Amino acid sequence: MTALPIRITLPIGLVLALSLVIAFIQYTTPYAGGWSLLQKVVFDYDTTNYKELIVYLTYLPRLAIACICGFSLAVAGCIMQFVLRNPIAAPTTLGVASGAQLGMVLGVLFIPASMTLPHFIPAFIGGAGTSILVFLIAARKGFAPIHLILSGMVISLFIGATNTMLMLVYERNLSSVFIWGAGALHQNSWESVQRILPLLSVPMIALLLIQRPLYTLILGDSVSNTIGNNVKRIKLIALTSAIFITAVIVSEVGIIGFIGIVAPGITRLLGVRNLTKQILASGLVGALILLFADQLTQPISAATGDLLPTGAMTALLGAPFLLWLLNRQTWPSQLRATDEAAPHLRHRRFLPLLVALLVALVSISFLALFVGKNTLGWEFAVNDTLLHLRTPRILGALFAGIGLAITGTLIQRLTNNPMASPEILGISSGAALTLVLCTLIFGISINRYEQILIGTLGALAVTSMIWWLGKKHRFAPSQLLLTGIALSAALDAIMRISMSSGQENVSTLLTWLSGSTYLVSYQDVSILAVGVAVFGLIAVLLHRWLDLIALGEVSASSVGLNTLLVRRVIFVLIAAITTLCTAIIGPLTFIGLLAPHMARALNQNTAYKQLITACLLGALVMVMADWMGRVIWFPWQFPAGLLSSLIGGAYFLYLMRK
Amino acid sequence: MKLLSRQNAPSQGEVLLEDKAITHFKPKEFALKVAYLPQHPPVTDGVTVKELVSFGRFPWKGAFGRYTAQDKAFIQEAIQKVGLEDYQDRFVATLSGGERQRAWIAMLLAQQSECILLDEPTSALDISHQYELLALIRELNLSLGLTVIMVLHDINMAAKFSDHLIALHSGEVIAQGSPSEMMKVDTLEKIYGMELALFQHPITGHPISYIP
């Protein structure tokens, strides 16, 4: 297939989208009034005509809000991408969105209804707080783009876990937040427009004022400094403005993903190079995309009678585009993790540590097996029925912990990035998404085996997609990571939308999604155990590869390592173990990130020792989280995955601040 | 240098080693023939000198082969040759630039390939470390019969430590020959595009170039 050059196809596509929008407006105007009705409302507004009233109060504000949101999100994305020199930096990838959601949830729960606080304030505080956290963490690493993105992802995961936990506990109070979370644009007055326009004008003017010094950042920090620029201040102003814009939009209409990534991407492909023009052009492109998505959403929403959020549509349109963008772009070398100062490296004997960890693991397992709570309080029981109930879940937690620790170590070694983890590759989100979609589409509560089967299929689909996308770049680690991040961001967005449909099954799924061990049977455990043992053994046997691949392409291949083959094999191992763990106990987060880190913190640096230490630690934390989840909120239970995310997240933040 | 070490594939023509195109070698086979030290060796988090040097045995043993007493002896020998015996349990990341470079050289030695490629091995080092490193490489070259191909920008250093010099400019060979053939005023002017003069080394009598 010989494709037309991009400079020609893209403008054609944009013009096509614009004409489609015009056509759609003809169709979606209330009472089939089309453009003529709109014209009448705009130029000759008659308040006594109920049709015109409806158009004036619902349809026009919706158009306006779509334009404004699209424009602003695209501008925010453009600024973030320029300042961070990273083509996938965007409001959603930096954790602003999930922070705003947390703020919203907390606001609904803890601010008394009598206090008539506009709901965007808690959301704004949440969003801003999260981004400050992300930046504080990334500042330790000198704002290296990949660190920034990864800390954004990790914070998102952490906050997502907190959100889910709150939603499990306060299920009834929070159903409205689900819908809000997915970006619904429907309006019933001009109030929103009036509220956000002045708020948005402040950062826009700030950006306009600093655009000249901002453009000099293209020279790189040090050069830009020498021509008399205060680089830090400029960056701070630019990023603060971008975050402010995002927080305002998120608090008003919810999370609308992808515009912030896609619109600046299109603009760059169109060949707009000057920054000011780039900002304006991507704003216009963003407005057009959101209008288009919204126009597509309206008829579907009207036909099904459901309140379909527009964010759903942008995710569906944006995800494939983003992947295509990632696939055709070449990445600047700055995207690689930057060199860092040598950490405090020390020697520690391996054997004593191993013994200590083993003892701890065995004792915590026995604790979990025999100690629990009953209606009267704490209880120590050696009782066949209880043991029968508890053994499989403890073993499930144990092996899942081991499996995730192995994948985490593999990914971190492979990508040479200490913040990578299995969740980031999107494999577990893939499993989760297929499951959610199947439940929603077929509307039946699927049983355990279908659950495992469908989860596996989803994970395999994502794996083959990453494989296919990675082939072009010979599985270069940073591409692999970025592709995974893009994929999992897309999948998460779609998942959030599916959840907003508010069906009965959703809360059951939520439990699975948070990594529960309740449903684990002996059969599951045996599959998991065999799988983890086999793949884990392979990983341990290949420890020499793992040591070498961390040296990077050049040196690894100069000692005769077939780097392409090695990357492929390691990737297959990662995918296999992640799929197993995800299918059986859900997309657990953080153990994969945490365990290898803890092993390093315990001074086990070679691949072999790190792998084994991480396995023991992963099992330890999982069993502990499982047990705590069982007793803390008795007689209800917290999923082990959630608790381990919280333990892991807290530890991660501590680690990053150290 | 990147073509020779197979980091880049040639867009036309081919590089032959023992009458065989280097692209036809399997990775491990090639590693037994040619070892390569990049200009900026990667950062090695949490790898000790000894572990780094033992990576050099990989092409001999692969992923699963046991390291025998003989391998361990080779590793010790390599560490001794570069004079890092006292540092073998230190982490590479905590060493100074010159020591780090020597640790990498030791890894190349443990690899025991017939040919060593060094891409500007001295660029990050001060003059005493430069001398130390090049003297070490020269000694290994003479005592072990290794073929060493290295990129150097300092003509005096290159002349002192090499048997054969090749001058490249914009991808073309503009001059080559033994140090004494190359160290001539007109050749030097051709290479550097500026006038350079020569004087005799007061002790060895070798020609030394300087800016007149």
CSV table of C-alpha atoms in Angstrom, one decimal, chain B residues 155-156 159 165 175-200 206-210:
chain,number,residue,atom,x,y,z
B,155,ILE,CA,48.2,12.6,16.9
B,156,ASN,CA,51.2,12.5,19.3
B,159,ALA,CA,52.0,8.0,17.0
B,165,LEU,CA,47.8,5.1,11.6
B,175,ALA,CA,46.5,9.2,4.6
B,176,GLN,CA,47.8,6.1,6.2
B,177,GLY,CA,51.1,4.5,7.2
B,178,SER,CA,53.5,3.9,10.0
B,179,PRO,CA,54.0,6.7,12.6
B,180,SER,CA,57.2,7.8,11.0
B,181,GLU,CA,55.6,8.0,7.6
B,182,MET,CA,52.7,10.0,8.9
B,183,MET,CA,54.6,12.4,11.1
B,184,LYS,CA,55.6,14.7,8.3
B,185,VAL,CA,54.7,18.3,8.0
B,186,ASP,CA,52.9,18.0,4.6
B,187,THR,CA,50.9,14.9,5.7
B,188,LEU,CA,49.9,16.6,8.9
B,189,GLU,CA,48.7,19.7,7.1
B,190,LYS,CA,46.6,17.5,4.8
B,191,ILE,CA,45.0,15.8,7.8
B,192,TYR,CA,44.3,18.8,10.0
B,193,GLY,CA,44.0,21.5,7.4
B,194,MET,CA,46.4,23.7,9.2
B,195,GLU,CA,50.1,24.1,9.5
B,196,LEU,CA,51.8,22.0,12.1
B,197,ALA,CA,55.5,21.8,12.8
B,198,LEU,CA,57.6,18.9,14.2
B,199,PHE,CA,60.5,18.6,16.7
B,200,GLN,CA,62.5,15.7,17.9
B,206,HIS,CA,60.7,10.5,17.7
B,207,PRO,CA,59.0,13.4,16.0
B,208,ILE,CA,56.5,15.4,18.0
B,209,SER,CA,54.0,17.8,16.4
B,210,TYR,CA,53.2,21.3,17.7
